[in-house]
mmCIF file of C-alpha atoms and ligand atoms in Angstrom:
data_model
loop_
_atom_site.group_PDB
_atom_site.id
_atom_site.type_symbol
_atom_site.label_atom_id
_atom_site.label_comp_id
_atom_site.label_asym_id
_atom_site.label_seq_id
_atom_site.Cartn_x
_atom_site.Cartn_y
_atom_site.Cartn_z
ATOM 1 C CA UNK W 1 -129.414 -56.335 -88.782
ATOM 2 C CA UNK W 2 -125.879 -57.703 -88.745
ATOM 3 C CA UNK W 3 -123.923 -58.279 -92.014
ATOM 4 C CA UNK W 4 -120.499 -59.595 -92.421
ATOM 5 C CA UNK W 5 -118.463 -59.238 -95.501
ATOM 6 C CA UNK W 6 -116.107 -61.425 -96.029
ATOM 7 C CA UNK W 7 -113.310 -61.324 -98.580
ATOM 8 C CA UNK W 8 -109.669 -61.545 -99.167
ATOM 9 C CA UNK W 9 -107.553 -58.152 -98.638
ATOM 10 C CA UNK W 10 -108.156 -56.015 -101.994
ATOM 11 C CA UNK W 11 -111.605 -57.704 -102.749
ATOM 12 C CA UNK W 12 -113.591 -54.143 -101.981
ATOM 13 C CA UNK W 13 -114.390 -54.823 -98.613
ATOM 14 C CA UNK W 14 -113.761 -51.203 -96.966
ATOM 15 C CA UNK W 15 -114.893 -49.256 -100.344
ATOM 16 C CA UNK W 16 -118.169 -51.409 -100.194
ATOM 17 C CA UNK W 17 -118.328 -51.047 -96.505
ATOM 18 C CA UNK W 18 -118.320 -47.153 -96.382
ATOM 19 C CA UNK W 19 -121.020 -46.941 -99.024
ATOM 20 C CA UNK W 20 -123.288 -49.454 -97.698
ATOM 21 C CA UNK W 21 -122.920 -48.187 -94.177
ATOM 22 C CA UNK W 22 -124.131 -44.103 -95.469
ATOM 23 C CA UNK W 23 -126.500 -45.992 -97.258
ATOM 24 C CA UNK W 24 -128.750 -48.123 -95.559
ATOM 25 C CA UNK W 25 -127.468 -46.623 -91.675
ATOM 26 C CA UNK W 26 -125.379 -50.025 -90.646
ATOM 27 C CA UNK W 27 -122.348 -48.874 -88.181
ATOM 28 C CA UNK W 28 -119.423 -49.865 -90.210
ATOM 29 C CA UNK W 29 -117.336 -52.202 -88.078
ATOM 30 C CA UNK W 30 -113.671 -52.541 -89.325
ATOM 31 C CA UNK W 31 -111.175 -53.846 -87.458
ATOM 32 C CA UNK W 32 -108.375 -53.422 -89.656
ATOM 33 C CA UNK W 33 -109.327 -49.659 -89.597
ATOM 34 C CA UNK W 34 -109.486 -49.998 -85.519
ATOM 35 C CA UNK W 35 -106.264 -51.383 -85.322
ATOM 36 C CA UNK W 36 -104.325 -48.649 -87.715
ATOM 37 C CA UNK W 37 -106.264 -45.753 -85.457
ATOM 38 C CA UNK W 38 -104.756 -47.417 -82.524
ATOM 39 C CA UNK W 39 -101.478 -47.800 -83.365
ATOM 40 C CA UNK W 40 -101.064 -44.047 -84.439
ATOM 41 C CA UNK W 41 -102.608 -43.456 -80.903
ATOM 42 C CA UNK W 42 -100.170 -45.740 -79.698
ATOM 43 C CA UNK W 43 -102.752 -47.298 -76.995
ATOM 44 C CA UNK W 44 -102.260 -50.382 -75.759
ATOM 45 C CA UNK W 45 -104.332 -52.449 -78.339
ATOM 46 C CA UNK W 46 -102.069 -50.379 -80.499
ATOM 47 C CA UNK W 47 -99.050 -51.582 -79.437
ATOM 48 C CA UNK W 48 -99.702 -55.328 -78.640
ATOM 49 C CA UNK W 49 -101.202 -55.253 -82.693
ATOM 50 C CA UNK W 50 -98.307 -53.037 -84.418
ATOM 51 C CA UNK W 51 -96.181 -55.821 -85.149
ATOM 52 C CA UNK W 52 -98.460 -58.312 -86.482
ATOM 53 C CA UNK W 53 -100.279 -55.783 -88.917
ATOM 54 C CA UNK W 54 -96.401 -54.803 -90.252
ATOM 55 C CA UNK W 55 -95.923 -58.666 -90.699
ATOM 56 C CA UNK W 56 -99.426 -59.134 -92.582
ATOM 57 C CA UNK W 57 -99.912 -61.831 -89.546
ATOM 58 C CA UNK W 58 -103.089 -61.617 -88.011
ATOM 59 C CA UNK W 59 -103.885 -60.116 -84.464
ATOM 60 C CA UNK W 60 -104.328 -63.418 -81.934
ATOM 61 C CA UNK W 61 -108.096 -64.175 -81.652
ATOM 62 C CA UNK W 62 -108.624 -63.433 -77.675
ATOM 63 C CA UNK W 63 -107.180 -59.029 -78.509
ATOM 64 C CA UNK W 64 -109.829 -58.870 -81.502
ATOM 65 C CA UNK W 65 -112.433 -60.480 -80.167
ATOM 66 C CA UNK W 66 -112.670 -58.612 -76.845
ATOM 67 C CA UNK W 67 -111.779 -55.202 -78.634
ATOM 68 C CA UNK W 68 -115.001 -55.746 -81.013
ATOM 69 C CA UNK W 69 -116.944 -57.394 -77.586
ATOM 70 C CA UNK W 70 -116.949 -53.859 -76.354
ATOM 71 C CA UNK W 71 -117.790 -52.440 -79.133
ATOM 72 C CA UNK W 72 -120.808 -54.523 -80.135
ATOM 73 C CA UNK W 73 -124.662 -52.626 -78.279
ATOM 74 C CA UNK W 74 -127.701 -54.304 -77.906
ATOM 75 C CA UNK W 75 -130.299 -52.822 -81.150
ATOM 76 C CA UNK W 76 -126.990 -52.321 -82.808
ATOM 77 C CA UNK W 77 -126.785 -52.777 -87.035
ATOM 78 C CA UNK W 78 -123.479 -53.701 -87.900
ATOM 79 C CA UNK W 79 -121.490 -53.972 -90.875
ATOM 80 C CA UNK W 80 -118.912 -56.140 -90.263
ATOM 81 C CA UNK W 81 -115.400 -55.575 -92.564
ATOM 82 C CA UNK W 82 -112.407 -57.459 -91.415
ATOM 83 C CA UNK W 83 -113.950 -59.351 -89.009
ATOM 84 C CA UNK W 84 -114.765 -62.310 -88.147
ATOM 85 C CA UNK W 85 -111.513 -63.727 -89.998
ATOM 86 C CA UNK W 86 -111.128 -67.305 -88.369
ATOM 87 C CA UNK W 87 -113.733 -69.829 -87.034
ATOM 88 C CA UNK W 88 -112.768 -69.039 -83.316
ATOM 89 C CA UNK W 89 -113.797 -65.324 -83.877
ATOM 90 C CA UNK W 90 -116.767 -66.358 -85.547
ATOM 91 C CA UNK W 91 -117.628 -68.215 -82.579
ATOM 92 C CA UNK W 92 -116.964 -65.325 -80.294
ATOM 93 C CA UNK W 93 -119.002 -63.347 -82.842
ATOM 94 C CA UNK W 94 -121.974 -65.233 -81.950
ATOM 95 C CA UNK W 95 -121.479 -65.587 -78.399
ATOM 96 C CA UNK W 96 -120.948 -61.674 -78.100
ATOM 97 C CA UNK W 97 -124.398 -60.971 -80.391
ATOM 98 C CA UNK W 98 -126.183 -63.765 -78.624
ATOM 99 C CA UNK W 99 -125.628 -61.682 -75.399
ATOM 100 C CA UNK W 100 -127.410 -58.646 -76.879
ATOM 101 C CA UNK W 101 -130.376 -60.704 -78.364
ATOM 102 C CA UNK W 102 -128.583 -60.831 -81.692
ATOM 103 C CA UNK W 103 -127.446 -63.021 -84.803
ATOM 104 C CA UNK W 104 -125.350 -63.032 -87.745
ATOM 105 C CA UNK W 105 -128.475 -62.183 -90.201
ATOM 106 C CA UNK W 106 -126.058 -62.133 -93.756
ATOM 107 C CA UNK W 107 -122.601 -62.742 -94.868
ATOM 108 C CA UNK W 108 -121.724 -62.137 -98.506
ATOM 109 C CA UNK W 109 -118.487 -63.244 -99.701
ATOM 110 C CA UNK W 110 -116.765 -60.818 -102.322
ATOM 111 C CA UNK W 111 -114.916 -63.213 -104.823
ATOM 112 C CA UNK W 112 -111.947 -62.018 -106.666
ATOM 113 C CA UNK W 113 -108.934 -64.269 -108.526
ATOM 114 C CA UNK W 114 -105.795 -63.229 -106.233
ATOM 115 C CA UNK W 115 -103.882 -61.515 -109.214
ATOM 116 C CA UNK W 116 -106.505 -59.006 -109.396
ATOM 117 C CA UNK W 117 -106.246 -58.657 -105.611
ATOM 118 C CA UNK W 118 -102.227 -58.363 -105.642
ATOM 119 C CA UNK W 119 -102.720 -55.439 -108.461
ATOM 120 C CA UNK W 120 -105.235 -53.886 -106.483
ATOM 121 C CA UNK W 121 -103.027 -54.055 -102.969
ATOM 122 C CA UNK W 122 -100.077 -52.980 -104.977
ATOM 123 C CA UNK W 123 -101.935 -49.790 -106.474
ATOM 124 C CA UNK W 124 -103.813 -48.639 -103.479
ATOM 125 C CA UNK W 125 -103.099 -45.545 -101.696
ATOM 126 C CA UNK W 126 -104.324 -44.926 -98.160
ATOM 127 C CA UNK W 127 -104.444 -41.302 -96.109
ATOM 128 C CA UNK W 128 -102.118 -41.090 -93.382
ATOM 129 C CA UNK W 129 -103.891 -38.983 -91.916
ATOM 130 C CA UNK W 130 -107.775 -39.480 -92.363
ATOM 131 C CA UNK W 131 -108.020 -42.879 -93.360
ATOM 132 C CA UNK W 132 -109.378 -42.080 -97.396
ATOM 133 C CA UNK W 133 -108.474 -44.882 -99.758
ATOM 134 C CA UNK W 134 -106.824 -44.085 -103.371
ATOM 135 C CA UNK W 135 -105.690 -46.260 -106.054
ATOM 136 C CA UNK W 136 -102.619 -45.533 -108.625
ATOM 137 C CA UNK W 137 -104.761 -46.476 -111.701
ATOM 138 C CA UNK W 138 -108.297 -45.885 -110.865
ATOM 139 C CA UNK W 139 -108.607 -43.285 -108.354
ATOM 140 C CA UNK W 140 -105.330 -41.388 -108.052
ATOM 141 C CA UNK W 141 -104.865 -38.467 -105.993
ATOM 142 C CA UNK W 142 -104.953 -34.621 -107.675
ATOM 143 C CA UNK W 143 -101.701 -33.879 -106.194
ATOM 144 C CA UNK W 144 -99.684 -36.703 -105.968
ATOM 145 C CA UNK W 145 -99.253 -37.993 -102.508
ATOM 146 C CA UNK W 146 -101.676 -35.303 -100.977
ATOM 147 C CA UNK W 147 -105.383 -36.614 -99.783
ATOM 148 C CA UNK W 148 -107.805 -34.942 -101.655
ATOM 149 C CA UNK W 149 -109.957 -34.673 -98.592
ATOM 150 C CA UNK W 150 -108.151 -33.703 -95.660
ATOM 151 C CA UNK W 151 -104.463 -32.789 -97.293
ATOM 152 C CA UNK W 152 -103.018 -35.277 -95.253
ATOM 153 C CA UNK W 153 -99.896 -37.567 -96.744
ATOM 154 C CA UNK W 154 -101.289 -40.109 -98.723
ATOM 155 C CA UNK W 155 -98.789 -43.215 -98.478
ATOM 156 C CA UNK W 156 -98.834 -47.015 -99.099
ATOM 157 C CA UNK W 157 -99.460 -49.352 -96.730
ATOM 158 C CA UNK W 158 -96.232 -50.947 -95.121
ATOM 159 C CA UNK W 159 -98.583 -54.473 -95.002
ATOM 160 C CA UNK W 160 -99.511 -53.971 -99.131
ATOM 161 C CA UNK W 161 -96.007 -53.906 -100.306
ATOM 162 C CA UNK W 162 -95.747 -56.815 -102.451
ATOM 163 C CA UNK W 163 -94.321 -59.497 -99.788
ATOM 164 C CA UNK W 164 -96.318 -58.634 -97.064
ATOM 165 C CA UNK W 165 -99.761 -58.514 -99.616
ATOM 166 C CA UNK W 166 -98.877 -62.165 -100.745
ATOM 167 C CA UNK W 167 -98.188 -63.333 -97.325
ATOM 168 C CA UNK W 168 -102.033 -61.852 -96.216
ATOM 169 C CA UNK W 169 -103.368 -63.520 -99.694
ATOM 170 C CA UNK W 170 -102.283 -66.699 -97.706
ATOM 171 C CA UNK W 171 -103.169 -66.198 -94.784
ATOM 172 C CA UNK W 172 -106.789 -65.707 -95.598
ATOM 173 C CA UNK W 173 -106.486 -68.696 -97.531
ATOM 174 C CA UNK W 174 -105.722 -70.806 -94.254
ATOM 175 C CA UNK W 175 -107.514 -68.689 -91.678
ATOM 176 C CA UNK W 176 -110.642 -66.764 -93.081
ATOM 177 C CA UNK W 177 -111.468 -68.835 -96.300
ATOM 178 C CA UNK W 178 -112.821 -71.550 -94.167
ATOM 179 C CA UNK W 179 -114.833 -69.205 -92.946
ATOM 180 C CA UNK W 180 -117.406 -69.329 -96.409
ATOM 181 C CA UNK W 181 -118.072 -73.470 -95.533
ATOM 182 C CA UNK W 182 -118.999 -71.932 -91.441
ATOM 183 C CA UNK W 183 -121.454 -69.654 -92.587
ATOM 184 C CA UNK W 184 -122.856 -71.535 -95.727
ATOM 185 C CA UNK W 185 -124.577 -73.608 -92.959
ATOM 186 C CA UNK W 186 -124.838 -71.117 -90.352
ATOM 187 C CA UNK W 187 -126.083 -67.995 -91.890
ATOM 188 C CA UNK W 188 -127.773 -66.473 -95.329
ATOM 189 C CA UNK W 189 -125.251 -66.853 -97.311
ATOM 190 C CA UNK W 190 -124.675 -65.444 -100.460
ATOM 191 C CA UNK W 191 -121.384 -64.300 -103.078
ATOM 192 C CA UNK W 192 -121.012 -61.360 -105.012
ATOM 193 C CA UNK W 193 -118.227 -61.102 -107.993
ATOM 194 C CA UNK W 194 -115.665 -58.152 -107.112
ATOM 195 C CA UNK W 195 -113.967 -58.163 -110.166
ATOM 196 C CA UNK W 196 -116.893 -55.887 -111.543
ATOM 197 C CA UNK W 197 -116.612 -52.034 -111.128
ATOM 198 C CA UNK W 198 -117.494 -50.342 -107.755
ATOM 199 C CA UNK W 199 -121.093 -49.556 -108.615
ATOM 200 C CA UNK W 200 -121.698 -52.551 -109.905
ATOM 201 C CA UNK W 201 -120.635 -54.356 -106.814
ATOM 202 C CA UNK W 202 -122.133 -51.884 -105.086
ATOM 203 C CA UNK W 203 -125.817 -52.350 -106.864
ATOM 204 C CA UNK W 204 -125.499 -56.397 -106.038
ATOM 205 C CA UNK W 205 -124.269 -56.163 -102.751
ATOM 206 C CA UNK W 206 -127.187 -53.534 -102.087
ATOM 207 C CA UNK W 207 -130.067 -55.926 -104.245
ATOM 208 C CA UNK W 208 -128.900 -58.694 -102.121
ATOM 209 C CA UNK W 209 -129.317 -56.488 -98.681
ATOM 210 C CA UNK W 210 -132.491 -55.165 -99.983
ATOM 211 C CA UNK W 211 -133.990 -59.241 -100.410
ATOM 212 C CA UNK W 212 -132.199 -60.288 -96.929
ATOM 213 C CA UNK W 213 -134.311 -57.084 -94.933
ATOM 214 C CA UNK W 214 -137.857 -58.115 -97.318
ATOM 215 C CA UNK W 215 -137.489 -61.471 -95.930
ATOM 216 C CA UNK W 216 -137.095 -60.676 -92.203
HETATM 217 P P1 AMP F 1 -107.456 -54.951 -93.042
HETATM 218 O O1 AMP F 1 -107.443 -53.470 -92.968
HETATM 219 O O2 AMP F 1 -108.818 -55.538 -92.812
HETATM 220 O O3 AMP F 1 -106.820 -55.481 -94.297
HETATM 221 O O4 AMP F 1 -106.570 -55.479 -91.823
HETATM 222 C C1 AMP F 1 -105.204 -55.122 -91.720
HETATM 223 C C2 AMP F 1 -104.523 -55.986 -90.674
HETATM 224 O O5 AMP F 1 -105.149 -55.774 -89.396
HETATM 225 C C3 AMP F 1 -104.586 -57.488 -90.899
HETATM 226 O O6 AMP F 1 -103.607 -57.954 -91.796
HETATM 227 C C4 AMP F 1 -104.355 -57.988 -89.468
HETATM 228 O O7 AMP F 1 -102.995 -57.852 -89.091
HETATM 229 C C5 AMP F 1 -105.147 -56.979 -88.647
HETATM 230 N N1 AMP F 1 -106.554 -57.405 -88.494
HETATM 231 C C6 AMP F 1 -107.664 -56.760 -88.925
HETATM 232 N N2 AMP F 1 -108.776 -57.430 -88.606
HETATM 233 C C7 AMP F 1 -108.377 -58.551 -87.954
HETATM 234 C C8 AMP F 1 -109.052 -59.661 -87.391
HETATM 235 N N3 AMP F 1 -110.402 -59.769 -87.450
HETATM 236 N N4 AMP F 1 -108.309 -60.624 -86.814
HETATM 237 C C9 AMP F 1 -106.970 -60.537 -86.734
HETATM 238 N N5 AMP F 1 -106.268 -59.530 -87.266
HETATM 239 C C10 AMP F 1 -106.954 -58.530 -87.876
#
């Protein structure tokens, strides 16, 4: 099974993501995460993406679609978080499942006004070292600025700073918004409100999972 969430930056997507994946077993996909690990590795994805995540641009299509190409297995279930994010990566979504015997089987799109999603960007937290997310208001750390996890730094995000969050908010708004009319006729299709708490989103994203694998 292959489900894409789609949303704008600080709808959920990665909190929803790790939960479903332990969940239900799906591989969680994210290529925002990808792109962070290989930038501290300083690889050369790493360094032909640094600048545009710093920027809040997105990576060009042809880097993120081969990098997820070689990541996608035949009999693979996929969660999908961050990607696809503009038609032509959809497209190369396709092509790249379509080569393993595979389709896009659900895409929910988590809605959220973009004030809530600036607040949200400006109060989240992220592990430097481990990759844990935290959030100033409703999941601080115990010691301020130290993971709870791994004891790793926990800093903000250079790309959720206030400009740089605003210029993503728009940038999804051009690029990956279109993406909900593409897969209202492509795919099962189906929204979930992310304004609620984290288990309720959780609860509808997994009731709506649950009725996409009854009907397969
Ligand atoms: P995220 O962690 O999903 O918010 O992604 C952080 C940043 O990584 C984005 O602002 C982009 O610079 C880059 N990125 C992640 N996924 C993609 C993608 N599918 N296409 C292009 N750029 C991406």
């Amino acid at each position: 099974m292959i489900v894409i969430l789609l949303g704008m930056p600080g709808s959920g997507k990665g909190t929803q993501s790790k939960r479903l994946a332990e969940k239900y077993g799906f591989q969680h996909l994210a290529t925002g995460d990808i792109f962070r690990a290989e930038i501290a590795q300083k690889t050369a994805i790493g360094v032909k993406a640094q600048d545009y995540l710093k920027n809040g641009k997105l990576v060009p299509d042809s880097i993120v679609i081969e990098m997820v190409a070689g990541k996608i297995e035949t009999g693979g279930k996929y969660l999908l978080d961050g990607f696809p994010r503009t038609i032509e990566q959809a497209q190369g979504l396709a092509e790249m499942l379509k080569r393993v015997g595979s389709a896009v089987d659900l895409v929910v799109f988590l809605t959220l006004p973009k004030e809530e999603a600036i607040r949200r960007m400006a109060s989240r937290r992220t592990c430097s070292n481990c990759g844990e997310v935290f959030n100033t208001i409703s999941r601080p750390t115990a010691v301020e600025g130290v993971c709870d996890k791994c004891s790793g730094k926990v800093v903000q995000r250079e790309d959720d700073t206030e400009a740089t969050a605003a210029k993503r908010l728009m940038v999804f708004e051009d690029l990956t918004h279109p993406l909900v009319a593409y897969y209202k006729s492509e795919a099962a299709f189906h929204e979930v409100d992310a304004a609620q708490t984290p288990a309720q989103v959780e609860a509808a994203l997994s009731a709506v999972i649950d009725s996409a694998k009854a009907s397969r």
